[in-house]
PDB file of C-alpha atoms and ligand atoms in Angstrom:
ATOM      1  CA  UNK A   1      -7.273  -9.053  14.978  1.00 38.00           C
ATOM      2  CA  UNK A   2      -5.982  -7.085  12.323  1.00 39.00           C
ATOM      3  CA  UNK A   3      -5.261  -8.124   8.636  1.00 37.00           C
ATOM      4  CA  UNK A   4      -2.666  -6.604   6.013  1.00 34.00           C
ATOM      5  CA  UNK A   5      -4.285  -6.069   2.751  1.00 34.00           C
ATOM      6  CA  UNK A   6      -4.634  -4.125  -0.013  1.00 30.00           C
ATOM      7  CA  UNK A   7      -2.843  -0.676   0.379  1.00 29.00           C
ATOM      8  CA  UNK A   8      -3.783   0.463  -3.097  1.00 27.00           C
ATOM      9  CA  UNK A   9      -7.850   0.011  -2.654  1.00 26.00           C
ATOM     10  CA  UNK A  10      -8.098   2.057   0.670  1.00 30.00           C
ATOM     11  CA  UNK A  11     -10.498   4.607  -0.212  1.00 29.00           C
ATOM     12  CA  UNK A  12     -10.513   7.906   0.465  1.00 29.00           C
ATOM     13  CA  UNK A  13     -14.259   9.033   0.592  1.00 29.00           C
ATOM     14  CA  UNK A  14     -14.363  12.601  -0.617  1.00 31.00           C
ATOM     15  CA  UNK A  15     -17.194  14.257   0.116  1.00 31.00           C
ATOM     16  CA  UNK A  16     -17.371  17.447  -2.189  1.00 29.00           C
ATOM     17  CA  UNK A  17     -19.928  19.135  -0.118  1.00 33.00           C
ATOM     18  CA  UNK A  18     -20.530  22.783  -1.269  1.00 33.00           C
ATOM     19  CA  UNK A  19     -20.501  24.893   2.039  1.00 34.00           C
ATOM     20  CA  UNK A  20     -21.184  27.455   0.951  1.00 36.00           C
ATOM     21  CA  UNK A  21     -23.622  29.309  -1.182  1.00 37.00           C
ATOM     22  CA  UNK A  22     -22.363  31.784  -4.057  1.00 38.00           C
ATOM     23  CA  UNK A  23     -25.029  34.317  -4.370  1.00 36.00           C
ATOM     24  CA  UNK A  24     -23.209  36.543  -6.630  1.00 39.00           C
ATOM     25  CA  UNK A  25     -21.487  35.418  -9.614  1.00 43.00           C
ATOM     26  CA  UNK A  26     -21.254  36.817 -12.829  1.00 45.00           C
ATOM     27  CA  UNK A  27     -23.071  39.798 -14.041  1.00 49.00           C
ATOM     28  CA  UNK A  28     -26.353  39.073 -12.629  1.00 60.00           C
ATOM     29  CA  UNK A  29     -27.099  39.077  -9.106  1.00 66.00           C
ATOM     30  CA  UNK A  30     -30.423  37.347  -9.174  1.00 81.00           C
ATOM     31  CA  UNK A  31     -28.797  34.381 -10.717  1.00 90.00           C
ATOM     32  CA  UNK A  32     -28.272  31.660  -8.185  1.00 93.00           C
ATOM     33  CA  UNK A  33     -26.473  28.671  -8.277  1.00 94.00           C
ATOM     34  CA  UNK A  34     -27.836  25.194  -9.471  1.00 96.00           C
ATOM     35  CA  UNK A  35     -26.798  21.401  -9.448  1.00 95.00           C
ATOM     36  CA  UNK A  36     -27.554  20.183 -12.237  1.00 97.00           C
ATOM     37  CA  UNK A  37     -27.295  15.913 -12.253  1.00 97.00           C
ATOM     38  CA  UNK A  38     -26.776  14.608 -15.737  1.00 96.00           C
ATOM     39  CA  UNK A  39     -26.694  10.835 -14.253  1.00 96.00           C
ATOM     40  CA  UNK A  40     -23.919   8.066 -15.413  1.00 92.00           C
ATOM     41  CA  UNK A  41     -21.186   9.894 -17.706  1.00 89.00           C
ATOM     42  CA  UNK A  42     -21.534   9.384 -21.094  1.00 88.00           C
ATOM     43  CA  UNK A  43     -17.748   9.704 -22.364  1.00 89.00           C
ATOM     44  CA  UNK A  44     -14.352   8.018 -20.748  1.00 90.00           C
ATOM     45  CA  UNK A  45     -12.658  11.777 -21.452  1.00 92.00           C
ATOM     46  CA  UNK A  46     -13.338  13.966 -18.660  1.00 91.00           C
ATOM     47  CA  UNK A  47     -12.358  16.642 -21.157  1.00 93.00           C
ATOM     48  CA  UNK A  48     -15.195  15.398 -23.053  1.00 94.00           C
ATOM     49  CA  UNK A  49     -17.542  14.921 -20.168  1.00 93.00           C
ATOM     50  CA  UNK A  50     -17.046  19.102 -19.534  1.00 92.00           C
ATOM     51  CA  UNK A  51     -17.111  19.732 -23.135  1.00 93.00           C
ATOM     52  CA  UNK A  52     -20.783  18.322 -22.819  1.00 94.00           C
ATOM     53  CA  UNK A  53     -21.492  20.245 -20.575  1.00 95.00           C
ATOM     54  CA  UNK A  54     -20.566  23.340 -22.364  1.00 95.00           C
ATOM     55  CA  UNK A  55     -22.364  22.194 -24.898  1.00 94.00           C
ATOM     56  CA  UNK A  56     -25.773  21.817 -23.345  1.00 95.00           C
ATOM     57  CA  UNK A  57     -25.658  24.861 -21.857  1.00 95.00           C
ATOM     58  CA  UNK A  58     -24.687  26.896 -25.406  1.00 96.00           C
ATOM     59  CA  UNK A  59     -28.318  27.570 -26.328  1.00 95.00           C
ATOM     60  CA  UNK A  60     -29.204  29.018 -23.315  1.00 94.00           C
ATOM     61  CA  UNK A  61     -26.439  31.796 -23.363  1.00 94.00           C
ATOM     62  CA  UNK A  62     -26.425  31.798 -26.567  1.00 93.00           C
ATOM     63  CA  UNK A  63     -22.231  31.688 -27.110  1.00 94.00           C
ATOM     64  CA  UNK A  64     -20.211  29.033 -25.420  1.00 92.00           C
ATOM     65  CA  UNK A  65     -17.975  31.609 -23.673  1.00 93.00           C
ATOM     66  CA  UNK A  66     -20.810  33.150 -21.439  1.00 93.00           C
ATOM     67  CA  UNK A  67     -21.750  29.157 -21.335  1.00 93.00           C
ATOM     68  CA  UNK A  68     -18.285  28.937 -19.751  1.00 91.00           C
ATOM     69  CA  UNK A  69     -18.750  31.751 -17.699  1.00 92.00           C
ATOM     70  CA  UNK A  70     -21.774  30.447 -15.698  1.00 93.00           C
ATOM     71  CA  UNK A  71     -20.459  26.739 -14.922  1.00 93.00           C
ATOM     72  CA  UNK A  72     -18.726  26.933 -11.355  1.00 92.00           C
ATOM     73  CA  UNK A  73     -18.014  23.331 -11.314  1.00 92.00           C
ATOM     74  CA  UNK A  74     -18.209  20.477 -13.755  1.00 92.00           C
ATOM     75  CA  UNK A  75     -18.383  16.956 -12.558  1.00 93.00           C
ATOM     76  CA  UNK A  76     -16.802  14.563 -14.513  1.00 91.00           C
ATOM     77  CA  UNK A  77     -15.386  11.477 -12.873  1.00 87.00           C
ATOM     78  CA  UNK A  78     -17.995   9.605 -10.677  1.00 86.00           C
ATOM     79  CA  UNK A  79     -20.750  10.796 -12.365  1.00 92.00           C
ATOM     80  CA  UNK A  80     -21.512  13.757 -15.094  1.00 94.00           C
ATOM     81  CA  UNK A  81     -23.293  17.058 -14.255  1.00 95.00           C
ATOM     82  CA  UNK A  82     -22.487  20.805 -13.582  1.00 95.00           C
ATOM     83  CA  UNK A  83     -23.004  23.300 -11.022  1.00 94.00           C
ATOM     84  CA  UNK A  84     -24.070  26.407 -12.859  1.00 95.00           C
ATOM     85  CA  UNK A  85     -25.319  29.808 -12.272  1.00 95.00           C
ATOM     86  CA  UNK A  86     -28.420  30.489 -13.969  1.00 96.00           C
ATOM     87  CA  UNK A  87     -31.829  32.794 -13.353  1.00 95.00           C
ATOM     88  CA  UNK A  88     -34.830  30.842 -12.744  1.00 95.00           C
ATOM     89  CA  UNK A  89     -35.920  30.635 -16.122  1.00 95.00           C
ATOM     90  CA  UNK A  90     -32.886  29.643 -17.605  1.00 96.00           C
ATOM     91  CA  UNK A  91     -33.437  26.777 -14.733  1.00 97.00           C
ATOM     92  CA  UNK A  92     -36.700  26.079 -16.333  1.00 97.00           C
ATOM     93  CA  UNK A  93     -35.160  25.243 -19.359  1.00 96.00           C
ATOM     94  CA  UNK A  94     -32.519  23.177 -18.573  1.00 96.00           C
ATOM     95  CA  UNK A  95     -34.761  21.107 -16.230  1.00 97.00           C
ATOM     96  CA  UNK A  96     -37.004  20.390 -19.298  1.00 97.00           C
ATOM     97  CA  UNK A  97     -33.636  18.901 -21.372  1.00 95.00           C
ATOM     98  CA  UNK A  98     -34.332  15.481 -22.719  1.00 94.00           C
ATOM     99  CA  UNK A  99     -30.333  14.467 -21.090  1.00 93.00           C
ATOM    100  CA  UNK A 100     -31.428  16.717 -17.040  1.00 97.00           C
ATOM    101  CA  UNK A 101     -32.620  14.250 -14.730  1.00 97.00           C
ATOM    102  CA  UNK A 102     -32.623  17.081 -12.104  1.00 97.00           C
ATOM    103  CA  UNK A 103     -31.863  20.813 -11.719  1.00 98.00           C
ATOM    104  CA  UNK A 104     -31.365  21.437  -7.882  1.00 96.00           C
ATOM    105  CA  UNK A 105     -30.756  24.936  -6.270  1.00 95.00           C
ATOM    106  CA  UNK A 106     -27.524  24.874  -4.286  1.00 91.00           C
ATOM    107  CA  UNK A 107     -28.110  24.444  -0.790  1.00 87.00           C
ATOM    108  CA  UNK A 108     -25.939  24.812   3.012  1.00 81.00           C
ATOM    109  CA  UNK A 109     -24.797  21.978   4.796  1.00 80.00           C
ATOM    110  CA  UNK A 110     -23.174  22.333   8.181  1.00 78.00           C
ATOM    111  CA  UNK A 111     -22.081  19.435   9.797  1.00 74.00           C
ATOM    112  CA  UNK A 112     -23.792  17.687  12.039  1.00 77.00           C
ATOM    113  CA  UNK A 113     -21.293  16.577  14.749  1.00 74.00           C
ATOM    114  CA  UNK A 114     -17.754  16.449  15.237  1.00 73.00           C
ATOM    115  CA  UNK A 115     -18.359  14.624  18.701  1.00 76.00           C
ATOM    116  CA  UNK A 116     -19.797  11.479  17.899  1.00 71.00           C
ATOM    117  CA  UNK A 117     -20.809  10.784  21.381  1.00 72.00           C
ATOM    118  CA  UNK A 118     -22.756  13.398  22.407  1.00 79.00           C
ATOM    119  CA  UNK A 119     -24.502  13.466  19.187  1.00 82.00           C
ATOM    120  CA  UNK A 120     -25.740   9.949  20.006  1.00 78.00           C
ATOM    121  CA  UNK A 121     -26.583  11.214  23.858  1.00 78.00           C
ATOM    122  CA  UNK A 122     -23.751   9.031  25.355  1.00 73.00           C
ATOM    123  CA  UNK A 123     -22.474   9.559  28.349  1.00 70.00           C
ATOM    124  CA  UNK A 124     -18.953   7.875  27.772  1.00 65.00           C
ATOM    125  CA  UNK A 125     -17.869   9.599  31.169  1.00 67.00           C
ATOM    126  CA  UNK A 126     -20.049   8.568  33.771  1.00 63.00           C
ATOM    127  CA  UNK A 127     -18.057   5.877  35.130  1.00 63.00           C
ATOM    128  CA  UNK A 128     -20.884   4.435  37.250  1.00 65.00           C
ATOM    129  CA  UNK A 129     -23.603   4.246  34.723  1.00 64.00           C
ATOM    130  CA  UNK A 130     -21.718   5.058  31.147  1.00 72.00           C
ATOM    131  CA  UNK A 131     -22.252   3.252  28.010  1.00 73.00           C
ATOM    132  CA  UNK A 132     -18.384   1.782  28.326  1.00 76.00           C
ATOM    133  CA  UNK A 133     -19.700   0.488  31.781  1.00 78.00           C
ATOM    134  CA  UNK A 134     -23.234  -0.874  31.008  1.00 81.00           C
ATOM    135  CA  UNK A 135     -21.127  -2.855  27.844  1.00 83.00           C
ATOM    136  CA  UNK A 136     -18.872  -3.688  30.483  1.00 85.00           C
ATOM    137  CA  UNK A 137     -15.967  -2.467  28.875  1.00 81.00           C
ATOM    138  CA  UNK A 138     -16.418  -4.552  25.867  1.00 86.00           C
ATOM    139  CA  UNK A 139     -15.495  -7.927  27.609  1.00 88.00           C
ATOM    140  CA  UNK A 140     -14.913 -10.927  25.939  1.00 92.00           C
ATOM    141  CA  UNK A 141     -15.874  -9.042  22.693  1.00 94.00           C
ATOM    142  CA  UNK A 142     -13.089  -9.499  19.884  1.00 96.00           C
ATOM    143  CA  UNK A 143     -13.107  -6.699  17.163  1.00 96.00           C
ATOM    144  CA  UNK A 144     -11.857  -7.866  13.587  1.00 95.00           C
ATOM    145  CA  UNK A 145     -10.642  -5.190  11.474  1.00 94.00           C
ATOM    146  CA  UNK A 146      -9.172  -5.868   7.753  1.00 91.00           C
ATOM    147  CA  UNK A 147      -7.382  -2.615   7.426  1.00 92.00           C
ATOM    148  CA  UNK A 148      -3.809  -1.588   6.564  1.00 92.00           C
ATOM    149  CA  UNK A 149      -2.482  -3.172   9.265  1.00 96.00           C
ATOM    150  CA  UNK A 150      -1.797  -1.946  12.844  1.00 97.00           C
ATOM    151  CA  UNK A 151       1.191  -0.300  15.422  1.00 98.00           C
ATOM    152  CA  UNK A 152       1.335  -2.810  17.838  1.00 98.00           C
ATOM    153  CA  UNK A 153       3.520  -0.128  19.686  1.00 98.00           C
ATOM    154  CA  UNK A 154       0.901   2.118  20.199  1.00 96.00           C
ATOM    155  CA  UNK A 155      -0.499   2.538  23.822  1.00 95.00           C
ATOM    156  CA  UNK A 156      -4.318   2.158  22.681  1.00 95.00           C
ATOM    157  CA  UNK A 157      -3.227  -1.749  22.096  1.00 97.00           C
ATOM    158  CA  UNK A 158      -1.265  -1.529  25.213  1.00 96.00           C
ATOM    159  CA  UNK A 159      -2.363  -5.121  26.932  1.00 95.00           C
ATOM    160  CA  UNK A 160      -1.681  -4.297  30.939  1.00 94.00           C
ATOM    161  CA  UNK A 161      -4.958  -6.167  32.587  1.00 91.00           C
ATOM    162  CA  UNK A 162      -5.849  -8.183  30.273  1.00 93.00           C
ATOM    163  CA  UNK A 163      -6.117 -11.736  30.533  1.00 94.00           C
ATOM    164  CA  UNK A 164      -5.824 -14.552  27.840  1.00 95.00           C
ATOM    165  CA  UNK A 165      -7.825 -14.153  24.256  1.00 95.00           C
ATOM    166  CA  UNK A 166     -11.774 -16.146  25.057  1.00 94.00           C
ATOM    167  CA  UNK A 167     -11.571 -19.425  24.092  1.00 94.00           C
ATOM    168  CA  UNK A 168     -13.090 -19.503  21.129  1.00 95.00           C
ATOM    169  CA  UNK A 169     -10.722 -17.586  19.826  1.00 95.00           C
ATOM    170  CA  UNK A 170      -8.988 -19.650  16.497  1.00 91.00           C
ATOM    171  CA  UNK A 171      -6.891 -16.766  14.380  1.00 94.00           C
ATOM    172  CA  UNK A 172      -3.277 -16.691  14.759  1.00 96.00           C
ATOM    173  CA  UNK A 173      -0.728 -14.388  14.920  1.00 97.00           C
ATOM    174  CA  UNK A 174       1.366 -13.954  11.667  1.00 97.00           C
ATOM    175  CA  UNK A 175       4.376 -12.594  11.564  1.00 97.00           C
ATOM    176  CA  UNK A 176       7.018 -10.622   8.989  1.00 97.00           C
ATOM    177  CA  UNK A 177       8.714  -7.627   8.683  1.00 97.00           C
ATOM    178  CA  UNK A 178       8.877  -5.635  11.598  1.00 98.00           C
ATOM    179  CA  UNK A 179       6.502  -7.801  13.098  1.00 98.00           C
ATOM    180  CA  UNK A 180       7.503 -10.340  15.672  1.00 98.00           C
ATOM    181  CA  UNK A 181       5.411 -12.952  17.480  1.00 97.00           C
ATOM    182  CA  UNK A 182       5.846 -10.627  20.649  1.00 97.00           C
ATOM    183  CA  UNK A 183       3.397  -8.299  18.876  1.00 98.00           C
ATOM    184  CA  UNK A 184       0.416 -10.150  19.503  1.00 98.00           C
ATOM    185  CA  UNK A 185      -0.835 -10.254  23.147  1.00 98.00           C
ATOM    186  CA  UNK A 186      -3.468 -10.277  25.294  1.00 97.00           C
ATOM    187  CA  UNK A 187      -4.700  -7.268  23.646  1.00 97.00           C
ATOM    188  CA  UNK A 188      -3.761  -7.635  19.929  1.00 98.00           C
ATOM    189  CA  UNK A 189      -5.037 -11.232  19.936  1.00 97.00           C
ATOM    190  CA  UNK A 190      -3.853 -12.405  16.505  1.00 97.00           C
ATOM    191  CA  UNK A 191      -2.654 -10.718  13.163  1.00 98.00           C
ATOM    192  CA  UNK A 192      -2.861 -11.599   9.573  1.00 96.00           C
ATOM    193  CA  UNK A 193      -1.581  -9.862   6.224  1.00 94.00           C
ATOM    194  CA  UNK A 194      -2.617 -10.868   2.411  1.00 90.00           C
ATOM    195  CA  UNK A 195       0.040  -9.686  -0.605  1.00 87.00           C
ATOM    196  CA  UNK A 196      -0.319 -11.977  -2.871  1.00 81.00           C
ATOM    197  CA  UNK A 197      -1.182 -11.287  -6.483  1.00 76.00           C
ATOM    198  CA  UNK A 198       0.236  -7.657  -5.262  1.00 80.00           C
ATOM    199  CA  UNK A 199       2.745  -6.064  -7.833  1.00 84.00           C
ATOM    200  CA  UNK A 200       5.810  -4.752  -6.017  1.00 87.00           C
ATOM    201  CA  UNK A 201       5.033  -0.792  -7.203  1.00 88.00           C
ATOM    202  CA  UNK A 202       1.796  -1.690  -5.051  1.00 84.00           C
ATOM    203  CA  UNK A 203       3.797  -3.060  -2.064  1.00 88.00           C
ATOM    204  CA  UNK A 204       6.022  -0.019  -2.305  1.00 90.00           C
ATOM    205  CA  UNK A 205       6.763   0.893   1.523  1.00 90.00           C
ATOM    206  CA  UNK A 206       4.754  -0.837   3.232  1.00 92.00           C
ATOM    207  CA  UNK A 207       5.703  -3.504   5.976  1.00 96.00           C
ATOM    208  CA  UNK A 208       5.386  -7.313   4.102  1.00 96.00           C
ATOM    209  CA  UNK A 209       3.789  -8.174   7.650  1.00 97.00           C
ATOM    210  CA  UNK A 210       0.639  -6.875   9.606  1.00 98.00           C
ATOM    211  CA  UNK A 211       2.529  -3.769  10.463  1.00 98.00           C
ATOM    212  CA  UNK A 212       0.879  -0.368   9.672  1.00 96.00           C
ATOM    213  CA  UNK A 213       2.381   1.846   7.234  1.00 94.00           C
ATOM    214  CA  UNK A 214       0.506   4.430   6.510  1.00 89.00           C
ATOM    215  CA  UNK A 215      -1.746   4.225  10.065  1.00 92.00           C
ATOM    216  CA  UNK A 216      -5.214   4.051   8.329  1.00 91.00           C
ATOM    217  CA  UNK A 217      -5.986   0.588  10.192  1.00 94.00           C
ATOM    218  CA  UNK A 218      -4.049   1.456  13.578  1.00 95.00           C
ATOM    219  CA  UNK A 219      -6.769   4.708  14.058  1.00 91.00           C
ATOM    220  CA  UNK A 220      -9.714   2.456  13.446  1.00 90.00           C
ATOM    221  CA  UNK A 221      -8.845  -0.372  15.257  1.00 94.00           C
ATOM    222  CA  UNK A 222      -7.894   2.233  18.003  1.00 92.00           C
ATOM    223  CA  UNK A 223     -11.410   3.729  17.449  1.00 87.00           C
ATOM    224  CA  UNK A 224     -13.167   0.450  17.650  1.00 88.00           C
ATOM    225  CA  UNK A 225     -11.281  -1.206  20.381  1.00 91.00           C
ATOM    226  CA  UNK A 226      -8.216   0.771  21.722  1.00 90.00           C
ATOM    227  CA  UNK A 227      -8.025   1.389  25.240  1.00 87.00           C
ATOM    228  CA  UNK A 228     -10.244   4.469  26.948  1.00 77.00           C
ATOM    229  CA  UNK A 229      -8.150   7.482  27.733  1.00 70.00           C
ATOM    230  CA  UNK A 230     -11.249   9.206  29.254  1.00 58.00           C
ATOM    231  CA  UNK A 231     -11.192   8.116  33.075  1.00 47.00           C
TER     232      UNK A 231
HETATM  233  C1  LIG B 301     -32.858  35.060 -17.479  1.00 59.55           C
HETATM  234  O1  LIG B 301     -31.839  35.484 -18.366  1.00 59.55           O
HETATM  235  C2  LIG B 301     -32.244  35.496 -19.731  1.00 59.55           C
HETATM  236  C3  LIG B 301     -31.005  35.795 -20.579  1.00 59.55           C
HETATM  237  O2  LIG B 301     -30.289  36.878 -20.083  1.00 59.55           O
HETATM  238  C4  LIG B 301     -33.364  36.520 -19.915  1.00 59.55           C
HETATM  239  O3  LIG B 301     -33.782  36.525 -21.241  1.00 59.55           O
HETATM  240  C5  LIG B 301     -34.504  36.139 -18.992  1.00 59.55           C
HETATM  241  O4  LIG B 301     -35.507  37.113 -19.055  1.00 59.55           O
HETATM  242  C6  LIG B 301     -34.031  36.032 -17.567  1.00 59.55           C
HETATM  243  N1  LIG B 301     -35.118  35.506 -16.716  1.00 59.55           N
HETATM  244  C7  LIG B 301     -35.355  35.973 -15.505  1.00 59.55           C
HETATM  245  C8  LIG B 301     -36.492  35.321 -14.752  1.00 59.55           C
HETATM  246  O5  LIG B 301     -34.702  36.870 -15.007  1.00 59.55           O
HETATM  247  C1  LIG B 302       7.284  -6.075  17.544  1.00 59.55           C
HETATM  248  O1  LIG B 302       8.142  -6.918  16.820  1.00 59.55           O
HETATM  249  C2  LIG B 302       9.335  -6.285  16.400  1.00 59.55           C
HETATM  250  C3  LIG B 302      10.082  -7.284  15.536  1.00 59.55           C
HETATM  251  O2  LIG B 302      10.225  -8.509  16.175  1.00 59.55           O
HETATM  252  C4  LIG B 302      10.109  -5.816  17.598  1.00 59.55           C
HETATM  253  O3  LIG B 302      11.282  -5.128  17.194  1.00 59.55           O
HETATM  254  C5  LIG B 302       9.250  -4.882  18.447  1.00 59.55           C
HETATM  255  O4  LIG B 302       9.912  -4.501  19.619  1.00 59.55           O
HETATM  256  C6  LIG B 302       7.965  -5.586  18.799  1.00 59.55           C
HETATM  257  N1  LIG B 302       7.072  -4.677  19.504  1.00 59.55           N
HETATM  258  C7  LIG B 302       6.383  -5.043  20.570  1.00 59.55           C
HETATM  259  C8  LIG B 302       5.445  -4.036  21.137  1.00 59.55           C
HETATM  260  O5  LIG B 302       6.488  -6.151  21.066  1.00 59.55           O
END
């Protein structure tokens, strides 16, 4: 169910979500804090990215030091733009530049959930008339995860109860290092991995088999299909 690939292009979403709001910065109190979104960066250079940023904001400071001052944050990888603290009509300004596609006060974000289930109203506990129960328990349903691998060891894959994979079933259980045949089971129902065209610097620790290194696919295959801890 679970395939080996490609440790190096796991990505790490990070969300840089301002939490906060700075009300006071600088000099000026009535300044707030703006995002200002300059769209697709225009320069390879970071450095040069921020330096354009700088540079924009110059006139309306008049000096690039108090320019420097007022920028809290400069984006410069993903895409180009600055958070800044400004007064409203220094916001004016800048949202009238030929390059600002928007100038947007900063705002708070709290999060939403961290309890997935009861922010979807699911009543994973009920054991009489729970969601687990009305899917009964995910019978005959098989999960496939590409991933960096899995822990076959781990007691959310543990396979007591379970009977052979459904019949349709045609993947296969491959093994290699650290990975024997006896890793598949009723529960882990087959297992591939994919290296190839992989430099050894990327293979650097990691199992040449489906075996999990680093654990990123064992915690989602466990949250997609490991076994329920709740009852
Ligand atoms: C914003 O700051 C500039 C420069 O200090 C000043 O000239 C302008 O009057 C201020 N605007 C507001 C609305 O405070
Ligand atoms: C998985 O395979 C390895 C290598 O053959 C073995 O040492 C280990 O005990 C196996 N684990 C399970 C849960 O079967």
């Amino acid at each position: 169910m679970n395939s080996r690939p490609f440790s190096s292009t796991i990505l790490a979403a990070i969300l840089c979500i301002q939490l906060f709001q700075l009300t006071v910065y600088g000099s000026d109190a009535s300044n707030k804090l703006y995002i200002v979104y300059l769209g697709e960066k225009r320069h390879n250079d970071p450095k040069l990215v921020t330096a354009s940023h700088y540079e924009m904001l110059t006139p309306i400071f008049g000096s690039k030091e108090e320019a420097g001052n007022s920028i809290v944050y400069s984006y410069k990888h993903g895409f180009s733009g600055f958070a800044t603290m400004l007064n409203e009509s220094q916001a004016q300004i800048l949202s009238e530049m030929p390059d600002v596609i928007s100038v947007t006060p900063n705002s708070k974000f709290t999060a939403h959930t961290t309890r997935s289930w009861d922010f979807l109203g699911l009543d994973y506990n009920s054991k009489d008339n729970g969601l687990l129960q009305k899917a009964n328990y995910g019978e005959d349903i098989i999960i496939g995860v590409i991933d960096s691998g899995i822990w076959p060891e781990s007691e959310s894959f543990d396979a007591t109860g379970y009977g052979p994979a459904p019949k349709r079933w045609r993947g296969i259980c491959e093994t290699g290092a650290s990975f024997g045949a006896s890793n598949c089971s009723n529960k882990i129902i087959g297992a591939r991995w994919y290296a190839k065209d992989m430099s050894s610097s990327d293979l650097k620790g990691e199992y040449l088999s489906p075996r999990d290194d680093n654990g990123h696919g064992t915690h989602t295959a466990s949250t997609a299909a490991g076994k329920a801890f709740i009852f």
